XYZ file of C-alpha atoms in Angstrom:
587
model
C -30.050 7.758 55.865
C -29.452 8.119 52.122
C -32.448 10.438 51.786
C -31.029 12.695 54.510
C -27.642 12.709 52.801
C -29.206 13.778 49.499
C -31.472 16.395 51.022
C -28.749 18.019 53.117
C -26.099 17.513 50.427
C -23.782 15.744 52.872
C -21.392 14.666 50.158
C -17.685 15.532 50.124
C -15.799 15.877 46.851
C -12.064 15.178 46.963
C -9.562 15.560 44.141
C -6.465 13.573 43.212
C -4.040 14.789 40.516
C -3.043 13.013 37.323
C 0.579 13.629 36.379
C 2.298 13.753 33.005
C 5.839 12.429 33.387
C 6.803 13.883 30.012
C 5.541 17.385 30.798
C 6.415 17.091 34.509
C 3.197 18.745 35.625
C -0.371 18.137 36.780
C -2.548 17.665 33.699
C -5.862 16.612 35.246
C -7.772 15.787 38.435
C -10.010 12.895 39.332
C -13.050 13.836 41.413
C -14.067 11.269 44.046
C -17.082 11.329 46.362
C -17.223 10.483 50.056
C -20.191 10.186 52.399
C -20.278 11.574 55.967
C -17.120 10.533 57.843
C -18.833 8.603 60.663
C -21.592 7.213 58.481
C -21.961 3.646 57.130
C -22.217 5.386 53.751
C -18.750 6.891 54.003
C -17.251 4.354 51.581
C -18.031 5.289 47.954
C -18.579 1.628 47.023
C -21.119 1.222 49.814
C -22.687 4.604 49.057
C -23.394 3.874 45.376
C -24.413 0.293 46.120
C -27.155 1.513 48.487
C -28.213 4.220 46.010
C -28.577 1.651 43.238
C -30.593 -0.680 45.480
C -32.925 2.091 46.635
C -33.419 3.579 43.184
C -31.550 6.782 44.061
C -28.607 6.343 41.703
C -29.521 9.256 39.433
C -30.031 11.633 42.374
C -26.706 10.612 43.924
C -24.849 10.889 40.619
C -26.315 14.340 40.006
C -25.324 15.566 43.471
C -21.847 14.044 43.137
C -21.324 15.682 39.737
C -22.596 19.056 40.947
C -20.348 19.038 44.024
C -17.309 17.964 42.015
C -17.730 20.556 39.253
C -18.517 23.342 41.714
C -15.401 22.636 43.781
C -13.245 22.341 40.669
C -14.456 25.703 39.338
C -14.258 27.464 42.715
C -10.640 26.407 43.317
C -9.660 27.044 39.682
C -7.684 23.814 39.509
C -5.522 23.515 36.388
C -6.081 20.927 33.659
C -9.027 18.625 33.057
C -11.513 17.118 35.495
C -12.338 13.392 35.417
C -15.829 12.548 36.719
C -16.792 8.932 37.356
C -20.154 7.727 36.056
C -21.679 4.327 36.776
C -22.201 2.428 33.527
C -25.846 1.674 34.242
C -26.653 5.336 34.917
C -26.752 5.985 31.197
C -29.576 3.504 30.754
C -31.686 4.698 33.714
C -35.175 5.863 32.613
C -34.975 9.027 34.771
C -31.573 10.041 33.439
C -31.964 13.432 31.763
C -29.273 14.285 29.222
C -27.985 17.820 28.983
C -27.748 18.602 32.699
C -23.964 18.249 32.770
C -23.433 20.646 29.874
C -25.761 23.186 31.459
C -23.916 23.012 34.795
C -20.534 23.326 33.064
C -21.638 26.509 31.343
C -23.178 27.966 34.516
C -19.868 27.509 36.334
C -17.896 29.243 33.597
C -16.157 26.052 32.476
C -15.835 24.588 28.994
C -16.741 21.050 27.831
C -13.094 20.498 26.871
C -12.190 20.608 30.576
C -14.409 17.646 31.476
C -13.758 13.920 30.963
C -16.634 11.453 31.532
C -15.118 8.298 33.025
C -17.023 5.028 32.749
C -15.995 2.592 35.500
C -16.052 -1.119 34.734
C -17.835 -2.186 37.891
C -21.169 -3.503 36.703
C -21.947 -6.402 34.411
C -24.670 -6.790 31.832
C -24.286 -3.388 30.197
C -26.211 -2.557 27.056
C -23.247 -1.682 24.858
C -25.443 -0.098 22.205
C -27.125 2.256 24.668
C -23.813 3.199 26.254
C -22.266 3.820 22.866
C -25.136 6.137 21.963
C -24.969 8.017 25.269
C -21.198 8.458 25.132
C -21.388 9.632 21.541
C -23.847 12.220 22.828
C -21.324 13.411 25.422
C -18.660 13.632 22.746
C -20.943 15.645 20.505
C -21.114 18.259 23.287
C -17.320 18.461 23.476
C -16.683 16.105 26.409
C -13.978 13.453 26.293
C -14.521 9.876 27.466
C -12.405 7.620 29.688
C -12.644 3.942 30.561
C -11.769 3.303 34.191
C -10.436 0.297 36.123
C -9.321 -1.647 33.082
C -8.505 -5.190 34.182
C -10.999 -5.419 37.032
C -13.589 -7.346 34.968
C -13.797 -9.348 31.748
C -15.505 -6.762 29.528
C -12.766 -4.123 29.580
C -11.245 -4.893 26.187
C -14.682 -5.073 24.581
C -15.590 -1.688 26.081
C -12.297 -0.317 24.798
C -12.897 -1.611 21.281
C -16.555 -0.546 21.081
C -16.471 2.771 22.928
C -13.134 4.066 21.564
C -12.307 6.029 24.763
C -9.895 8.958 24.780
C -8.359 7.654 28.011
C -7.959 4.217 29.590
C -7.132 3.832 33.281
C -5.250 0.656 34.260
C -6.419 -0.872 37.554
C -4.028 -0.505 40.520
C -3.395 -4.252 40.768
C -1.200 -4.130 37.663
C 0.856 -1.203 38.998
C 1.508 -2.471 42.519
C 5.092 -3.835 42.727
C 5.329 -3.829 38.925
C 9.109 -3.483 39.139
C 9.225 -6.982 40.672
C 6.619 -8.725 38.509
C 7.490 -9.726 34.928
C 3.877 -10.664 34.163
C 2.606 -7.215 35.150
C 5.359 -5.615 33.093
C 4.364 -7.650 30.030
C 0.695 -6.753 30.577
C 1.480 -3.047 30.875
C 3.700 -3.068 27.791
C 0.910 -4.693 25.778
C -1.610 -2.104 26.935
C 0.838 0.698 26.201
C 1.391 -0.602 22.683
C -2.341 -1.035 22.107
C -3.116 2.442 23.450
C -0.535 4.003 21.132
C -2.011 2.152 18.152
C -5.577 3.253 19.008
C -4.704 6.836 19.889
C -5.741 6.383 23.531
C -3.975 7.982 26.512
C -3.031 5.291 29.040
C -3.254 6.163 32.759
C -1.472 4.058 35.394
C -3.164 4.496 38.768
C -2.021 3.500 42.243
C 1.629 4.582 42.001
C 2.944 4.514 45.566
C 6.711 4.013 45.417
C 9.698 5.465 43.516
C 10.461 1.968 42.151
C 6.989 1.643 40.598
C 7.285 5.115 39.104
C 10.732 4.398 37.661
C 9.527 1.159 36.066
C 6.523 2.862 34.442
C 8.678 5.724 33.209
C 11.171 3.298 31.647
C 8.277 1.562 29.872
C 7.151 4.839 28.333
C 3.946 5.329 30.358
C 3.242 9.063 30.503
C 0.151 9.690 32.672
C 0.299 8.394 36.247
C -1.636 8.837 39.475
C -1.242 7.687 43.075
C -0.305 8.324 46.700
C 3.338 8.855 45.724
C 2.297 12.286 44.458
C -0.747 13.136 46.576
C -3.776 11.714 48.301
C -7.290 12.833 47.390
C -7.918 16.156 49.109
C -10.951 18.414 49.375
C -8.887 21.562 48.852
C -5.731 20.570 47.000
C -2.996 23.073 46.295
C -1.036 22.760 43.094
C 2.077 24.068 44.846
C 1.863 21.389 47.506
C 1.369 18.575 45.040
C 4.175 19.669 42.759
C 6.648 19.314 45.629
C 6.409 15.547 45.293
C 6.124 15.537 41.530
C 9.755 15.489 40.538
C 12.056 13.877 43.111
C 15.306 15.700 43.603
C 17.918 14.373 41.179
C 20.807 15.612 43.289
C 22.898 12.639 44.259
C 24.715 12.468 47.549
C 27.649 10.057 47.439
C 27.363 7.533 50.219
C 30.624 7.179 52.112
C 30.709 3.925 54.068
C 32.110 5.527 57.185
C 30.725 6.796 60.428
C 29.634 10.471 60.443
C 29.483 10.617 56.635
C 26.133 9.001 55.842
C 23.548 11.766 55.756
C 19.828 11.962 56.350
C 18.982 11.496 52.649
C 19.214 7.739 53.322
C 16.074 8.011 55.495
C 14.005 10.310 53.267
C 10.380 9.193 52.876
C 8.424 11.313 50.422
C 5.077 11.758 52.121
C 2.265 13.976 50.857
C 1.398 16.772 53.211
C -1.519 19.021 54.055
C -1.880 22.774 54.366
C -2.593 24.540 57.664
C -6.178 25.104 56.443
C -6.886 21.377 56.081
C -9.710 20.202 58.303
C -9.349 17.597 61.045
C -12.010 15.458 59.351
C -9.970 15.311 56.153
C -6.819 14.427 58.109
C -8.659 11.551 59.786
C -9.592 10.272 56.329
C -5.959 10.392 55.197
C -4.829 8.386 58.228
C -7.674 5.935 57.680
C -6.558 5.269 54.111
C -2.958 4.530 55.133
C -2.460 2.480 58.291
C 1.334 2.807 58.038
C 1.210 6.612 58.161
C 2.089 7.765 61.693
C 2.325 11.496 61.072
C 1.125 14.076 58.586
C 3.368 17.063 57.766
C 1.659 20.449 57.775
C 3.267 22.741 55.183
C 2.342 26.222 54.013
C 1.960 27.346 50.405
C 5.613 28.404 50.301
C 6.636 24.812 51.123
C 7.787 25.802 54.611
C 6.938 23.141 57.240
C 4.734 24.439 60.041
C 4.154 21.355 62.123
C 3.464 17.644 62.340
C 0.072 16.087 62.968
C 0.681 12.895 64.932
C -1.742 10.023 64.484
C -1.490 8.994 68.141
C -2.167 12.486 69.461
C -5.001 13.055 66.997
C -6.798 9.847 67.933
C -6.225 10.467 71.648
C -7.911 13.863 71.463
C -10.800 12.658 69.307
C -11.543 9.808 71.724
C -11.915 12.169 74.651
C -15.485 13.083 75.702
C -16.882 15.461 73.059
C -13.568 15.247 71.180
C -15.180 14.933 67.764
C -17.649 17.716 68.474
C -14.796 20.017 69.514
C -12.297 19.337 66.737
C -14.037 17.996 63.617
C -14.871 21.450 62.294
C -11.416 22.861 63.078
C -8.243 22.754 61.012
C -5.118 20.715 61.711
C -3.220 23.570 63.372
C -5.310 23.033 66.528
C -3.850 19.546 67.096
C -0.493 19.544 65.303
C 2.859 19.498 67.094
C 4.160 22.934 66.095
C 7.811 22.372 67.087
C 8.785 19.061 65.476
C 12.393 18.179 64.804
C 13.430 19.590 61.399
C 16.547 18.210 59.740
C 18.109 19.671 56.618
C 19.247 17.336 53.873
C 22.939 16.516 54.207
C 22.930 16.430 58.012
C 25.045 13.456 59.202
C 23.089 10.560 60.666
C 25.196 10.667 63.813
C 24.068 14.255 64.411
C 20.415 13.411 63.793
C 20.659 10.468 66.171
C 21.971 12.770 68.876
C 19.166 15.300 68.287
C 16.525 12.579 68.445
C 17.766 11.192 71.756
C 17.906 14.689 73.248
C 14.218 15.351 72.549
C 11.546 15.505 75.200
C 10.575 12.001 76.312
C 7.007 12.545 75.076
C 8.303 12.990 71.520
C 11.172 10.480 71.396
C 9.423 8.233 68.854
C 7.951 11.023 66.693
C 8.774 11.253 62.999
C 10.931 14.214 61.982
C 10.661 16.537 58.989
C 13.411 16.553 56.333
C 14.007 19.800 54.465
C 16.334 21.212 51.835
C 17.348 24.812 52.482
C 14.311 25.053 54.749
C 11.824 23.758 52.164
C 9.835 20.587 52.788
C 11.097 17.349 51.202
C 9.647 14.505 53.271
C 9.864 12.827 56.655
C 12.172 10.467 58.497
C 11.155 7.781 60.964
C 12.999 6.935 64.159
C 12.721 3.207 63.491
C 14.597 3.673 60.188
C 17.226 5.773 61.953
C 17.789 3.090 64.611
C 18.046 0.355 62.018
C 20.559 2.123 59.803
C 22.639 3.384 62.744
C 22.895 -0.195 64.027
C 23.944 -1.422 60.585
C 26.530 1.342 60.317
C 27.995 0.608 63.732
C 28.399 -3.052 62.829
C 29.864 -2.289 59.420
C 32.215 0.374 60.730
C 33.404 -1.891 63.523
C 34.335 -4.540 60.967
C 36.320 -2.087 58.853
C 37.785 0.124 61.578
C 41.254 -0.003 63.019
C 40.855 -1.829 66.355
C 43.189 0.568 68.178
C 41.883 4.002 67.168
C 38.472 2.851 65.795
C 39.136 5.022 62.749
C 38.113 3.681 59.310
C 40.611 1.392 57.630
C 41.793 0.784 54.066
C 38.417 -0.163 52.526
C 36.456 2.905 53.673
C 39.399 5.182 52.846
C 39.520 4.027 49.237
C 35.731 3.978 48.826
C 35.351 7.480 50.224
C 38.129 8.921 48.086
C 36.720 7.259 44.956
C 33.234 8.611 45.754
C 34.555 12.156 46.190
C 36.564 11.922 42.980
C 33.541 10.702 41.016
C 31.519 13.594 42.456
C 34.279 16.048 41.396
C 34.826 17.102 44.990
C 37.956 19.260 45.494
C 40.048 17.124 47.820
C 43.548 17.254 49.295
C 44.944 13.800 50.067
C 47.249 13.729 53.084
C 49.496 10.864 54.174
C 50.684 11.037 57.793
C 53.286 8.896 59.486
C 55.382 9.173 62.627
C 59.148 9.687 62.621
C 61.278 7.877 65.239
C 58.271 5.824 66.346
C 60.052 2.414 66.278
C 62.807 3.397 68.751
C 60.124 4.950 70.999
C 58.269 1.606 70.937
C 61.469 -0.295 71.670
C 62.268 1.808 74.741
C 58.818 2.512 76.188
C 56.954 -0.598 75.004
C 53.985 -1.202 72.729
C 51.396 -0.170 75.316
C 52.874 3.330 75.514
C 53.229 3.358 71.728
C 49.520 2.547 71.370
C 48.651 5.412 73.702
C 50.682 7.788 71.527
C 48.813 6.615 68.403
C 45.451 7.091 70.133
C 46.559 10.555 71.158
C 47.229 11.436 67.510
C 43.788 10.111 66.545
C 42.157 12.359 69.165
C 44.106 15.382 67.925
C 43.026 14.735 64.335
C 39.378 14.470 65.374
C 39.634 17.666 67.384
C 41.142 19.892 64.700
C 39.811 18.555 61.395
C 36.341 19.390 60.099
C 33.829 16.754 61.303
C 31.834 16.784 58.063
C 34.122 18.088 55.330
C 37.227 16.058 56.217
C 37.809 12.321 56.555
C 40.246 10.613 58.917
C 41.499 7.063 58.351
C 44.039 4.776 60.011
C 45.840 2.544 57.548
C 47.682 0.628 60.251
C 50.708 0.960 62.500
C 51.774 4.600 62.569
C 50.314 5.426 59.127
C 47.221 7.657 58.854
C 45.341 9.140 55.896
C 43.376 12.384 55.928
C 41.127 13.521 53.059
C 40.411 17.252 53.241
C 37.549 19.117 51.600
C 37.589 21.993 54.107
C 38.813 25.277 52.658
C 41.002 25.966 55.715
C 42.647 22.533 55.631
C 46.150 24.024 55.872
C 45.350 25.874 59.122
C 43.715 22.740 60.532
C 46.719 20.541 59.772
C 49.042 23.187 61.206
C 47.037 22.991 64.447
C 47.389 19.206 64.367
C 51.162 19.455 64.003
C 51.492 22.023 66.778
C 49.278 20.044 69.169
C 51.037 16.744 68.479
C 54.495 18.314 68.855
C 53.529 19.518 72.305
C 51.537 16.491 73.527
C 53.873 13.783 72.236
C 56.604 14.905 74.654
C 54.319 14.050 77.579
C 54.816 10.350 76.765
C 58.550 10.604 77.545
C 60.156 10.471 80.970
C 61.333 13.727 82.494
C 64.924 12.678 81.963
C 64.393 12.062 78.244
C 62.402 15.296 77.881
C 65.357 17.229 79.289
C 67.717 15.355 76.974
C 65.533 16.114 73.945
C 65.168 12.462 73.010
C 66.297 8.892 73.669
C 69.207 6.550 72.913
C 68.169 3.363 71.119
C 69.335 0.925 68.414
C 68.643 1.824 64.812
C 67.597 -0.694 62.147
C 71.200 -1.793 61.787
C 71.590 -2.542 65.510
C 73.751 0.517 66.139
C 73.101 2.514 69.311
C 72.406 6.199 68.564
C 70.384 9.207 69.651
C 66.794 9.749 68.404
C 64.884 13.016 68.774
C 61.247 13.106 69.890
C 58.624 11.350 67.739
C 57.664 13.697 64.892
C 54.747 13.841 62.489
C 55.376 14.056 58.749
C 52.445 15.114 56.540
C 52.570 14.672 52.759
C 49.705 16.558 51.079
C 48.661 16.351 47.433
C 45.740 18.142 45.790
C 43.833 15.769 43.529
C 44.189 17.047 39.945
C 40.961 18.401 38.465
C 39.468 17.062 35.233
C 41.546 13.890 35.342
C 40.231 10.345 35.594
C 41.959 9.319 38.816
C 41.052 6.806 41.478
C 42.214 6.123 45.011
C 45.010 3.750 43.942
C 46.452 6.249 41.447
C 46.457 9.050 44.020
C 48.122 6.800 46.587
C 50.973 6.309 44.159
C 51.235 10.053 43.511
C 51.295 11.009 47.177
C 54.094 8.519 47.874
C 56.456 10.876 46.000
C 55.500 13.698 48.358
C 55.999 11.339 51.309
C 59.564 10.754 50.130
C 60.159 14.541 50.282
C 58.997 14.708 53.913
C 61.597 12.103 54.895
C 64.354 14.463 53.776
C 63.290 16.954 56.474
C 64.217 16.572 60.146
C 61.313 16.762 62.569
C 57.612 17.334 62.003
C 56.638 18.926 58.712
C 53.880 19.544 56.162
C 54.872 19.273 52.494
C 52.259 20.189 49.871
C 52.337 19.410 46.152
C 50.089 21.170 43.648
C 50.474 21.181 39.866
C 53.894 19.553 40.132
C 55.316 22.085 42.624
C 56.249 21.049 46.175
C 56.241 23.519 49.056
C 57.076 23.235 52.750
C 54.074 24.752 54.535
C 55.162 23.931 58.090
C 57.291 24.776 60.043
C 58.219 27.481 57.489
C 57.258 28.256 53.898
C 60.175 27.617 51.524
C 60.438 25.732 48.248
C 61.903 22.215 48.541
C 62.498 21.702 44.837
């Protein structure tokens, strides 16, 4: 089987980028070899183990190097190319020096673009022979790297005797490093040693934002891992750079229903191009058992579809499925109309879209974009979990009558918007003549009137830009970011003025109000329940919080009480103005 592989050159070269966090770009690529997909020799460890046992190591290494260099030159990948070499290859009697340099020149490359990486995976090396061979590579202009540091016991000796230009730290010491003090101490020591010896340290196996953040805080510059990209046969620099620098835009999380957006569910997943082959996609799924879908994105970072693991495997398991699809690209099996959700979309909206999908795609992942450009994916299971948490949390903090957010969410939301420098108008709403209405018609009818106001507010205010809260009793708070907030509140006042009269008897409607006792126990006439709105624009460039603004708006509230009937009083830069029912200065 190995002979056939070598004769027919059935070896696939894949490339994974190395990233400089300081330069924020791809600086190199590691070339990796894979055997035929359905072959027992698919695994590189198994492949080179069999080659060593059968005395074919040199032939396999030569083919692997040729394939890797040829693909690197053909695709004109930027930066350097790291090529792995088994330590014992250098001491093989049939190893002929000079072939690598000749191939590099034939392909139009330069020795400075190539790094010979020695992997610490074999014991009993002749350090003297390896030192001589690596010095020979250096004399031709190649750099040298030591791979998988930490896997065996000879790594530090190799480092000290071979003086490599690069040292790659084994993935074990990177995995969950943000939670492991021992790994952090180990990495700091290696980083210090590398700096002292003039060696570039490479942290491999970065898979999560937390691992990346920890390494960056420790000063590690070169990193590599699935967080950025998986090994691909035909990588695109544009595709890989999309995951290089996570968006630093922060979206304030408002602990209220309809305000949490889809950024909470964003999973940064590497994607493939429409030209990617089915065989390569199968390999990606095989390497990550938790990956349920693979986004298909063009070179302009526009999502084109979603390759679903379940659908892919279903088609390949059909009679002649592999024969039909293995030589085709992913567009033949991808779902070309997946749900696409732009960043900032409220979770409530996304939940509705998901449940409205065709039953066959209810559980599918969905693509998250920003202005139409690919960012990552979201999973339905995450959406269900967070929506359940939000419902429970909102229920605890909501007013039991109107189910609107209460004091805690109101203050937290206002503080978040102020910190984010959001232009916001704070509005305090309360009902006039509500107590006598309650006394005459009873609390049940009073509750219905309050729920009616809540429905009117929801109907006329902006569902995403504005926030509605119920402090308690007949007191409401509205936070407005919508540019047409004045027109919206005017609609609220007009609707409430009309609908509130429906809660009176016909006799009282004809009379224009009711007779009831005032707070002093004196019987007198009260007009219909009115709605007073005190609005204050939060001052710009001032360090204010929710409590400070509440105090400021209370002065505007006092002005509304001097006006008979429903009204909207607005204060901006110290000036108060009656905006409804007519525009005149009040002071």
